[in-house]
Structures are given as structure tokens and as C-alpha cells.
Amino acid sequence: MALKLYGAPMSTCTTRVTISLHEKDLDFELIPVDLFAGEHKHPPFLSKNPFGLIPVLEDGDDLTLFESRAITAYVAEKFKETGTDLIRHKDIKEAALVKVWIEVESQQYQPAISPIVYQYFVAPIQGKSPDQAIVDANVEKLGKVLDIYEAKLSESKYLAGDFYSLADLHHLPYTYYFMKTPCASLVNERPHVKAWWDDISSRPAFKKVAEGMIFGDK
């Protein structure tokens, strides 16, 4: 039975999963969830994820997963012999480094970048102007994180080493939207971070997904 992914093509968390599925060359069905109609808060969807958030992955009739990073880890492990090795499953030390940088993205990078993306993409939909104080505070936080990334990426091509992995992939959705904001210079002015971003955002799996990432486009 084909994998079923419930989500939205423009959603950062949904695209985190779809990128991993494309890296694995897997067939899957994307079932749209109408966020604007509140479909994710209705009982049929809540039966899949009681927190009412996308995405949700169904693998057959006996497994339902939510939380995008948990889903990408499952995909990378179950299909480890298919497509791109996203977890370095043949080398325990490399695999450990992948896990470290997955945590860094989740605990350091996203908390700084997501409020900026929210202010420039979600606030206008709600009829609000970006809150510059929130933007400025998180630009400062993100700059400090990216200074560490710049140092790390001066030593290796990717975050966990000289190989592409989930550690890099997880950065794609939010950074894609961030690079459309006036704050993109935070990446562009750091040469190793910029080279890394140019590399990972040019991968065919991501380019397929980016076609549907039209949040905020006129």
C-alpha cells in the first residue's frame, strides 16, 4: 500500500517530509488538508493527530505518524537502502553527528528563523504588518547561530560532514522562505553558509517540492 501524507504543499513541516520522500525516490500520495477551512481541527483529522497539526504519514493500515522530524527519521530508516542515505546508517559515528545537527536545527536554528518567516508571511495574511521588534530580536539570535554554522561549514561541506543528510535537509523549508525576506543577507554575507545553501537548495528533490511552496506569492 502506498504511503499517504496528509498536509499542504506550502507548509514548512509538510515539505520537510516530501523532500525526504523524493530523496528516497518513493511513491506517495499527498492528501491536501485545507488549513484555511480548519480541516486540521476537525474530528476526522484529529483522529490521526490529536494535536491538530500537519503533516501526518500513514504507512498501510497499521502505522500513523505525526511530527515531521519523526516522519523523516522513519522514512530514512525504513528505506535506508533506497535513494540517498540520509542517516549514514553504515557508520555509527557519522550517524551520531547527523543526529547532533538534527537537534541543532530543531533547538537552535528553527526557534530563531521561524518567527521571522512568520512575521513576513503569516502576519500579512492576518491583516497585520510585520512586527519589527520581533524580527530584530530574532535576526540577532539567528545571526549568532549562523556564525557557528559558518565556522562549521568552513571545515566540512555539510553540517554533519562531507555528506548530505537529514541534518541539512531539515533546514530547507524555513530557509527557502527566509531567503525571500529582507533578512536574506544573514545567509548571503556568510560565504560558507551561502555556498551550503546554494548546494542543498539546488538538489532535484527539493526543486520538485519548491514548486508548490507558494506561500506569500502574489
Coordinates of N, CA, C and O in Angstrom, one line a residue, residues 33-194:
V33 N -4.8 19.0 3.1 CA -5.5 19.4 4.2 C -5.8 20.9 4.1 O -4.9 21.7 4.0
D34 N -7.0 21.3 4.2 CA -7.4 22.7 4.0 C -7.3 23.4 5.3 O -8.2 23.4 6.2
L35 N -6.1 24.0 5.5 CA -5.9 24.7 6.8 C -6.8 25.9 7.0 O -7.2 26.2 8.1
F36 N -7.1 26.6 5.9 CA -7.9 27.9 6.0 C -9.3 27.5 6.4 O -10.0 28.4 7.0
A37 N -9.8 26.3 6.0 CA -11.1 25.9 6.4 C -11.1 25.2 7.8 O -12.1 24.8 8.3
G38 N -9.9 25.1 8.4 CA -9.8 24.5 9.7 C -9.9 23.0 9.7 O -10.3 22.4 10.7
E39 N -9.7 22.4 8.5 CA -9.9 20.9 8.4 C -9.0 20.1 9.4 O -9.4 19.1 9.9
H40 N -7.9 20.7 9.8 CA -7.0 20.0 10.7 C -7.4 20.0 12.1 O -6.9 19.3 13.0
K41 N -8.5 20.8 12.4 CA -9.0 20.8 13.8 C -10.4 20.1 13.9 O -11.0 20.1 14.9
H42 N -10.7 19.4 12.8 CA -12.0 18.6 12.8 C -11.7 17.1 13.2 O -10.6 16.6 13.0
P43 N -12.7 16.5 13.8 CA -12.5 15.1 14.3 C -11.9 14.1 13.3 O -11.0 13.3 13.8
P44 N -12.2 14.1 12.0 CA -11.5 13.1 11.2 C -10.0 13.2 11.2 O -9.3 12.2 11.2
F45 N -9.5 14.5 11.1 CA -8.1 14.7 11.2 C -7.5 14.5 12.6 O -6.4 13.9 12.7
L46 N -8.2 14.9 13.6 CA -7.8 14.8 15.0 C -7.6 13.3 15.4 O -6.9 13.0 16.3
S47 N -8.3 12.5 14.7 CA -8.2 11.0 14.9 C -6.8 10.6 14.5 O -6.3 9.5 14.9
K48 N -6.2 11.3 13.6 CA -4.8 11.0 13.1 C -3.7 11.7 13.9 O -2.7 11.1 14.2
N49 N -4.0 12.9 14.2 CA -3.1 13.7 15.1 C -3.9 14.5 16.1 O -4.5 15.5 15.7
P50 N -3.9 14.1 17.3 CA -4.8 14.8 18.3 C -4.4 16.2 18.6 O -5.1 17.0 19.1
F51 N -3.2 16.6 18.1 CA -2.7 18.0 18.3 C -3.2 18.9 17.2 O -3.0 20.1 17.2
G52 N -3.8 18.3 16.1 CA -4.4 19.1 15.1 C -3.4 19.8 14.2 O -3.6 20.9 13.8
L53 N -2.2 19.2 13.9 CA -1.2 19.8 13.1 C -0.8 18.9 12.0 O -0.8 17.6 12.1
I54 N -0.4 19.5 10.9 CA 0.1 18.7 9.8 C 1.7 18.7 9.8 O 2.2 19.6 10.5
P55 N 2.3 17.7 9.2 CA 1.7 16.6 8.4 C 1.4 15.4 9.3 O 1.8 15.3 10.4
V56 N 0.8 14.4 8.6 CA 0.6 13.1 9.1 C 0.9 12.1 8.0 O 0.5 12.3 6.9
L57 N 1.7 11.0 8.4 CA 2.0 10.0 7.4 C 1.3 8.7 7.8 O 1.4 8.3 9.0
E58 N 0.7 8.1 6.9 CA 0.1 6.7 7.1 C 0.9 5.7 6.2 O 1.0 5.9 5.0
D59 N 1.4 4.7 6.8 CA 2.1 3.6 6.1 C 1.3 2.4 6.3 O 1.4 1.7 7.4
G60 N 0.4 2.1 5.3 CA -0.5 1.0 5.5 C -1.6 1.3 6.5 O -1.9 2.4 6.8
D61 N -2.2 0.2 7.0 CA -3.3 0.4 7.9 C -2.9 0.3 9.4 O -3.7 0.5 10.3
D62 N -1.6 0.1 9.6 CA -1.2 -0.2 11.0 C -0.2 0.8 11.5 O 0.3 0.7 12.6
L63 N 0.1 1.9 10.8 CA 1.0 2.9 11.3 C 0.6 4.3 10.9 O 0.5 4.6 9.7
T64 N 0.4 5.2 11.9 CA 0.1 6.6 11.6 C 1.1 7.4 12.4 O 1.3 7.2 13.6
L65 N 1.8 8.3 11.8 CA 2.9 9.1 12.4 C 2.6 10.6 12.2 O 2.1 11.0 11.2
F66 N 2.9 11.4 13.3 CA 2.9 12.8 13.1 C 4.2 13.3 13.7 O 5.0 12.5 14.2
E67 N 4.4 14.6 13.6 CA 5.7 15.3 13.8 C 6.7 15.0 12.7 O 7.2 13.9 12.5
S68 N 7.0 16.1 12.0 CA 7.7 16.0 10.7 C 9.1 15.4 10.8 O 9.5 14.5 10.0
R69 N 9.8 15.7 11.9 CA 11.1 15.1 12.0 C 11.1 13.6 12.4 O 12.0 12.9 12.0
A70 N 10.1 13.2 13.1 CA 9.9 11.8 13.4 C 9.6 11.1 12.1 O 10.0 9.9 11.9
I71 N 8.8 11.7 11.3 CA 8.4 11.1 10.0 C 9.6 10.9 9.1 O 9.9 9.9 8.5
T72 N 10.5 12.0 9.0 CA 11.6 11.9 8.1 C 12.6 10.8 8.6 O 13.2 10.1 7.9
A73 N 12.7 10.7 10.0 CA 13.6 9.7 10.5 C 13.1 8.3 10.2 O 13.9 7.4 9.9
Y74 N 11.8 8.1 10.2 CA 11.2 6.8 9.9 C 11.4 6.5 8.4 O 11.8 5.4 8.1
V75 N 11.2 7.5 7.6 CA 11.4 7.3 6.1 C 12.9 6.9 5.9 O 13.2 6.0 5.1
A76 N 13.8 7.7 6.5 CA 15.2 7.4 6.3 C 15.7 6.1 6.8 O 16.5 5.4 6.1
E77 N 15.1 5.6 7.8 CA 15.4 4.3 8.4 C 14.8 3.2 7.6 O 15.5 2.2 7.3
K78 N 13.5 3.2 7.4 CA 12.8 2.1 6.7 C 13.4 1.9 5.3 O 13.5 0.8 4.9
F79 N 13.7 3.0 4.6 CA 14.1 2.9 3.3 C 15.6 3.3 3.1 O 16.0 3.9 2.2
K80 N 16.4 2.8 4.1 CA 17.8 3.2 4.2 C 18.6 2.7 3.0 O 19.7 3.3 2.7
E81 N 18.2 1.7 2.4 CA 18.9 1.1 1.2 C 18.4 1.7 -0.1 O 18.9 1.3 -1.2
T82 N 17.5 2.7 0.0 CA 16.9 3.3 -1.3 C 17.3 4.7 -1.3 O 17.3 5.4 -0.3
G83 N 17.6 5.2 -2.6 CA 17.9 6.6 -2.8 C 19.1 7.1 -1.9 O 20.0 6.4 -1.6
T84 N 19.0 8.3 -1.5 CA 20.0 9.0 -0.7 C 20.1 8.4 0.7 O 19.0 8.4 1.3
D85 N 21.3 8.1 1.2 CA 21.4 7.7 2.6 C 21.4 9.0 3.4 O 22.3 9.7 3.5
L86 N 20.3 9.2 4.1 CA 20.1 10.4 4.9 C 20.5 10.3 6.3 O 20.5 11.3 7.0
I87 N 20.9 9.1 6.8 CA 21.2 8.9 8.2 C 22.6 8.3 8.4 O 23.0 8.0 9.5
R88 N 23.3 8.0 7.3 CA 24.6 7.4 7.4 C 24.6 6.1 8.2 O 25.3 5.9 9.2
H89 N 23.7 5.2 7.8 CA 23.4 4.1 8.7 C 24.5 3.0 8.7 O 24.5 2.2 9.6
K90 N 25.5 3.2 7.9 CA 26.6 2.2 7.9 C 27.8 2.7 8.7 O 28.8 2.0 8.8
D91 N 27.7 3.9 9.3 CA 28.8 4.4 10.1 C 28.3 5.0 11.3 O 27.6 6.1 11.3
I92 N 28.5 4.4 12.5 CA 27.8 4.9 13.7 C 28.3 6.3 14.1 O 27.5 7.0 14.7
K93 N 29.5 6.6 13.9 CA 30.0 7.9 14.2 C 29.4 9.0 13.3 O 29.0 10.1 13.8
E94 N 29.3 8.8 12.0 CA 28.7 9.7 11.1 C 27.2 9.8 11.5 O 26.6 10.9 11.5
A95 N 26.6 8.7 11.8 CA 25.1 8.7 12.1 C 24.9 9.6 13.4 O 23.9 10.3 13.5
A96 N 25.8 9.5 14.3 CA 25.7 10.3 15.6 C 25.8 11.8 15.3 O 25.1 12.6 15.9
L97 N 26.7 12.1 14.4 CA 26.9 13.5 14.0 C 25.6 14.1 13.3 O 25.2 15.2 13.5
V98 N 25.0 13.2 12.5 CA 23.8 13.6 11.8 C 22.7 13.9 12.9 O 22.0 15.0 12.8
K99 N 22.6 13.1 13.9 CA 21.7 13.3 15.0 C 21.9 14.6 15.8 O 21.0 15.3 16.2
V100 N 23.2 14.9 16.0 CA 23.6 16.1 16.7 C 23.0 17.3 15.9 O 22.4 18.2 16.5
W101 N 23.3 17.4 14.6 CA 22.9 18.6 13.8 C 21.4 18.6 13.5 O 20.8 19.7 13.3
I102 N 20.7 17.4 13.6 CA 19.3 17.4 13.5 C 18.7 18.2 14.8 O 17.8 19.0 14.7
E103 N 19.4 17.9 15.9 CA 18.9 18.6 17.2 C 19.3 20.1 17.1 O 18.5 20.9 17.6
V104 N 20.4 20.4 16.5 CA 20.8 21.8 16.4 C 19.7 22.6 15.6 O 19.3 23.7 16.0
E105 N 19.3 22.0 14.5 CA 18.3 22.6 13.7 C 17.0 22.8 14.4 O 16.4 23.9 14.4
S106 N 16.6 21.8 15.2 CA 15.4 21.9 15.9 C 15.4 22.8 17.1 O 14.4 23.5 17.4
Q107 N 16.5 22.8 17.8 CA 16.6 23.5 19.1 C 17.2 24.9 19.0 O 17.0 25.8 19.9
Q108 N 18.1 25.2 18.0 CA 18.8 26.4 17.8 C 18.3 27.2 16.6 O 18.1 28.4 16.7
Y109 N 18.3 26.5 15.5 CA 18.0 27.2 14.2 C 16.5 27.6 14.0 O 16.2 28.8 13.8
Q110 N 15.7 26.6 14.1 CA 14.2 26.9 13.9 C 13.7 27.9 14.9 O 12.9 28.8 14.4
P111 N 14.0 27.9 16.2 CA 13.4 28.9 17.1 C 13.8 30.3 16.7 O 13.0 31.2 17.0
A112 N 14.9 30.5 16.0 CA 15.3 31.8 15.6 C 14.7 32.2 14.3 O 14.3 33.4 14.1
I113 N 14.7 31.3 13.3 CA 14.3 31.6 12.0 C 12.7 31.7 11.8 O 12.2 32.5 11.0
S114 N 12.0 30.8 12.5 CA 10.6 30.7 12.3 C 9.8 32.0 12.6 O 8.9 32.3 11.9
P115 N 10.1 32.7 13.7 CA 9.4 33.9 14.0 C 9.6 35.0 12.9 O 8.7 35.8 12.6
I116 N 10.8 35.0 12.2 CA 11.0 35.9 11.2 C 10.1 35.6 10.0 O 9.5 36.5 9.4
V117 N 10.1 34.3 9.6 CA 9.3 33.9 8.5 C 7.8 34.1 8.8 O 7.0 34.6 7.9
Y118 N 7.4 33.9 10.0 CA 6.0 34.2 10.4 C 5.6 35.6 10.2 O 4.6 35.9 9.7
Q119 N 6.5 36.5 10.6 CA 6.2 37.9 10.5 C 6.1 38.4 9.1 O 5.2 39.3 8.8
Y120 N 6.8 37.8 8.2 CA 6.8 38.3 6.8 C 5.8 37.5 5.9 O 5.3 38.1 4.9
F121 N 5.4 36.3 6.4 CA 4.5 35.6 5.5 C 3.1 35.3 6.1 O 2.1 35.3 5.4
V122 N 3.0 35.1 7.4 CA 1.7 34.8 8.1 C 1.0 36.1 8.5 O -0.2 36.3 8.3
A123 N 1.8 37.0 9.2 CA 1.2 38.2 9.7 C 0.4 39.0 8.6 O -0.7 39.5 8.9
P124 N 0.9 39.2 7.4 CA 0.2 39.9 6.3 C -1.2 39.2 6.0 O -2.1 39.9 5.7
I125 N -1.2 37.9 6.0 CA -2.4 37.2 5.7 C -3.5 37.5 6.8 O -4.7 37.5 6.6
Q126 N -3.0 37.8 8.0 CA -3.9 38.1 9.1 C -4.2 39.6 9.2 O -4.8 40.1 10.1
G127 N -3.8 40.3 8.1 CA -4.0 41.8 8.1 C -3.1 42.6 8.9 O -3.4 43.8 9.3
K128 N -2.0 42.0 9.3 CA -1.0 42.8 10.2 C 0.3 43.1 9.4 O 0.6 42.4 8.5
S129 N 1.0 44.1 9.9 CA 2.3 44.4 9.4 C 3.3 43.6 10.2 O 3.1 43.3 11.4
P130 N 4.4 43.3 9.6 CA 5.5 42.6 10.4 C 5.9 43.4 11.6 O 6.0 44.6 11.5
D131 N 6.0 42.7 12.7 CA 6.4 43.4 14.0 C 7.9 43.5 14.0 O 8.6 42.5 14.1
Q132 N 8.4 44.7 13.7 CA 9.9 44.8 13.6 C 10.7 44.5 14.8 O 11.8 44.0 14.7
A133 N 10.1 44.6 16.0 CA 10.8 44.3 17.2 C 11.0 42.8 17.3 O 12.1 42.3 17.7
I134 N 10.0 42.0 16.9 CA 10.2 40.6 16.8 C 11.2 40.1 15.8 O 12.1 39.3 16.0
V135 N 11.1 40.8 14.6 CA 12.1 40.5 13.6 C 13.5 40.8 14.0 O 14.4 39.9 13.9
D136 N 13.7 42.0 14.6 CA 15.1 42.4 15.0 C 15.6 41.4 16.1 O 16.8 41.1 16.0
A137 N 14.8 41.1 17.1 CA 15.3 40.2 18.1 C 15.7 38.9 17.6 O 16.8 38.3 18.0
N138 N 15.0 38.3 16.6 CA 15.3 37.0 16.1 C 16.4 37.0 15.0 O 17.1 36.1 14.9
V139 N 16.5 38.2 14.4 CA 17.7 38.3 13.5 C 19.0 38.3 14.3 O 20.0 37.6 13.8
E140 N 19.0 38.9 15.5 CA 20.1 38.8 16.3 C 20.4 37.4 16.7 O 21.6 36.9 16.7
K141 N 19.4 36.7 17.1 CA 19.6 35.3 17.5 C 20.1 34.4 16.4 O 21.0 33.6 16.5
L142 N 19.4 34.6 15.2 CA 19.8 33.8 14.1 C 21.2 34.1 13.6 O 22.0 33.2 13.2
G143 N 21.6 35.3 13.7 CA 23.0 35.7 13.3 C 24.0 35.0 14.1 O 25.0 34.5 13.6
K144 N 23.8 34.8 15.4 CA 24.7 34.1 16.3 C 24.8 32.6 15.9 O 25.8 32.0 16.0
V145 N 23.6 32.1 15.6 CA 23.6 30.7 15.2 C 24.3 30.5 13.9 O 25.1 29.6 13.7
L146 N 24.1 31.4 13.0 CA 24.8 31.3 11.7 C 26.3 31.5 11.7 O 27.0 31.0 10.9
D147 N 26.7 32.3 12.7 CA 28.2 32.4 12.9 C 28.8 31.0 13.3 O 29.9 30.7 12.8
I148 N 28.1 30.3 14.1 CA 28.5 28.9 14.4 C 28.5 28.0 13.1 O 29.4 27.2 12.9
Y149 N 27.4 28.2 12.3 CA 27.3 27.4 11.1 C 28.5 27.8 10.2 O 29.0 26.9 9.5
E150 N 28.8 29.0 10.1 CA 29.8 29.5 9.2 C 31.2 28.8 9.5 O 31.9 28.3 8.7
A151 N 31.5 28.8 10.8 CA 32.7 28.1 11.3 C 32.7 26.6 11.0 O 33.6 26.1 10.5
K152 N 31.5 26.0 11.2 CA 31.4 24.5 11.0 C 31.6 24.2 9.5 O 32.2 23.3 9.1
L153 N 30.9 25.0 8.7 CA 30.9 24.8 7.2 C 32.2 25.2 6.5 O 32.4 24.9 5.4
S154 N 33.1 25.9 7.3 CA 34.4 26.1 6.8 C 35.3 24.9 6.9 O 36.3 24.8 6.3
E155 N 34.8 23.9 7.7 CA 35.6 22.7 7.9 C 35.0 21.5 7.1 O 35.7 20.5 6.9
S156 N 33.7 21.5 6.8 CA 33.1 20.4 6.0 C 32.1 21.0 5.1 O 31.5 22.1 5.3
K157 N 31.8 20.2 4.0 CA 30.8 20.7 3.0 C 29.4 20.8 3.5 O 28.6 21.7 3.2
Y158 N 29.0 19.9 4.4 CA 27.7 19.8 5.0 C 27.8 19.9 6.5 O 28.9 19.8 7.1
L159 N 26.7 19.9 7.2 CA 26.8 20.2 8.7 C 27.3 19.0 9.4 O 28.1 19.2 10.4
A160 N 27.0 17.8 9.1 CA 27.5 16.6 9.8 C 28.8 16.0 9.2 O 29.3 15.1 9.8
G161 N 29.2 16.6 8.1 CA 30.4 16.1 7.5 C 30.4 16.4 6.0 O 29.6 17.2 5.6
D162 N 31.2 15.6 5.2 CA 31.2 15.9 3.8 C 30.2 15.0 3.1 O 30.5 14.4 2.0
F163 N 29.0 15.0 3.6 CA 27.9 14.2 3.0 C 26.6 14.9 3.4 O 26.4 15.5 4.5
Y164 N 25.6 14.8 2.5 CA 24.3 15.4 2.7 C 23.5 14.4 3.5 O 23.6 13.2 3.4
S165 N 22.7 15.0 4.4 CA 21.9 14.1 5.3 C 20.7 14.9 5.8 O 20.4 16.0 5.4
L166 N 19.9 14.2 6.7 CA 18.7 14.8 7.2 C 19.1 16.1 8.0 O 18.3 17.0 8.1
A167 N 20.3 16.2 8.5 CA 20.7 17.4 9.2 C 20.7 18.6 8.3 O 20.3 19.7 8.8
D168 N 21.0 18.5 7.0 CA 20.9 19.6 6.1 C 19.5 19.7 5.6 O 18.9 20.8 5.5
L169 N 18.9 18.6 5.2 CA 17.5 18.6 4.6 C 16.5 19.3 5.5 O 15.7 20.1 5.0
H170 N 16.6 19.2 6.8 CA 15.6 19.8 7.7 C 15.6 21.3 7.7 O 14.7 21.9 8.1
H171 N 16.7 21.9 7.2 CA 16.8 23.3 7.1 C 16.1 23.9 5.9 O 15.9 25.1 5.9
L172 N 15.8 23.1 4.9 CA 15.4 23.6 3.6 C 14.1 24.4 3.7 O 14.0 25.5 3.1
P173 N 13.0 24.0 4.3 CA 11.7 24.7 4.2 C 11.8 26.1 4.7 O 11.4 27.1 4.0
Y174 N 12.2 26.3 6.0 CA 12.2 27.6 6.6 C 13.2 28.5 5.9 O 12.9 29.7 5.7
T175 N 14.4 28.0 5.5 CA 15.4 28.8 4.9 C 14.9 29.3 3.5 O 15.2 30.4 3.1
Y176 N 14.2 28.4 2.8 CA 13.6 28.8 1.5 C 12.8 30.1 1.6 O 12.9 31.0 0.9
Y177 N 11.9 30.1 2.6 CA 11.0 31.3 2.8 C 11.8 32.4 3.3 O 11.6 33.6 2.9
F178 N 12.7 32.1 4.2 CA 13.6 33.2 4.8 C 14.3 34.0 3.7 O 14.5 35.2 3.8
M179 N 14.8 33.2 2.7 CA 15.6 33.9 1.6 C 14.8 34.8 0.8 O 15.3 35.5 -0.1
K180 N 13.5 34.8 0.9 CA 12.6 35.7 0.2 C 12.3 37.0 1.1 O 11.5 37.8 0.6
T181 N 12.8 37.1 2.3 CA 12.6 38.2 3.1 C 13.7 39.2 3.0 O 14.8 38.9 2.5
P182 N 13.6 40.4 3.6 CA 14.6 41.4 3.6 C 15.8 41.0 4.4 O 16.8 41.7 4.4
C183 N 15.7 39.9 5.2 CA 16.8 39.5 6.1 C 17.7 38.5 5.4 O 18.6 38.0 6.1
A184 N 17.6 38.2 4.1 CA 18.4 37.2 3.5 C 19.9 37.4 3.5 O 20.7 36.5 3.4
S185 N 20.2 38.7 3.8 CA 21.7 39.0 3.8 C 22.4 38.2 5.0 O 23.6 38.0 4.9
L186 N 21.6 37.8 6.0 CA 22.2 37.0 7.0 C 22.9 35.7 6.5 O 23.9 35.3 7.0
V187 N 22.3 35.1 5.5 CA 22.9 34.0 4.8 C 23.9 34.4 3.8 O 25.0 33.9 3.7
N188 N 23.5 35.4 3.0 CA 24.4 35.8 1.8 C 25.7 36.4 2.2 O 26.7 36.3 1.5
E189 N 25.8 37.0 3.4 CA 27.0 37.6 3.8 C 28.0 36.6 4.5 O 29.1 37.0 4.8
R190 N 27.6 35.4 4.7 CA 28.5 34.4 5.2 C 28.8 33.4 4.1 O 28.0 32.5 3.8
P191 N 30.0 33.4 3.6 CA 30.3 32.7 2.3 C 30.1 31.2 2.4 O 29.6 30.6 1.5
H192 N 30.5 30.6 3.5 CA 30.3 29.1 3.6 C 28.9 28.7 3.8 O 28.4 27.7 3.3
V193 N 28.1 29.5 4.6 CA 26.7 29.3 4.7 C 26.0 29.5 3.4 O 25.2 28.6 3.0
K194 N 26.4 30.5 2.7 CA 25.8 30.8 1.4 C 26.1 29.6 0.4 O 25.2 29.2 -0.4

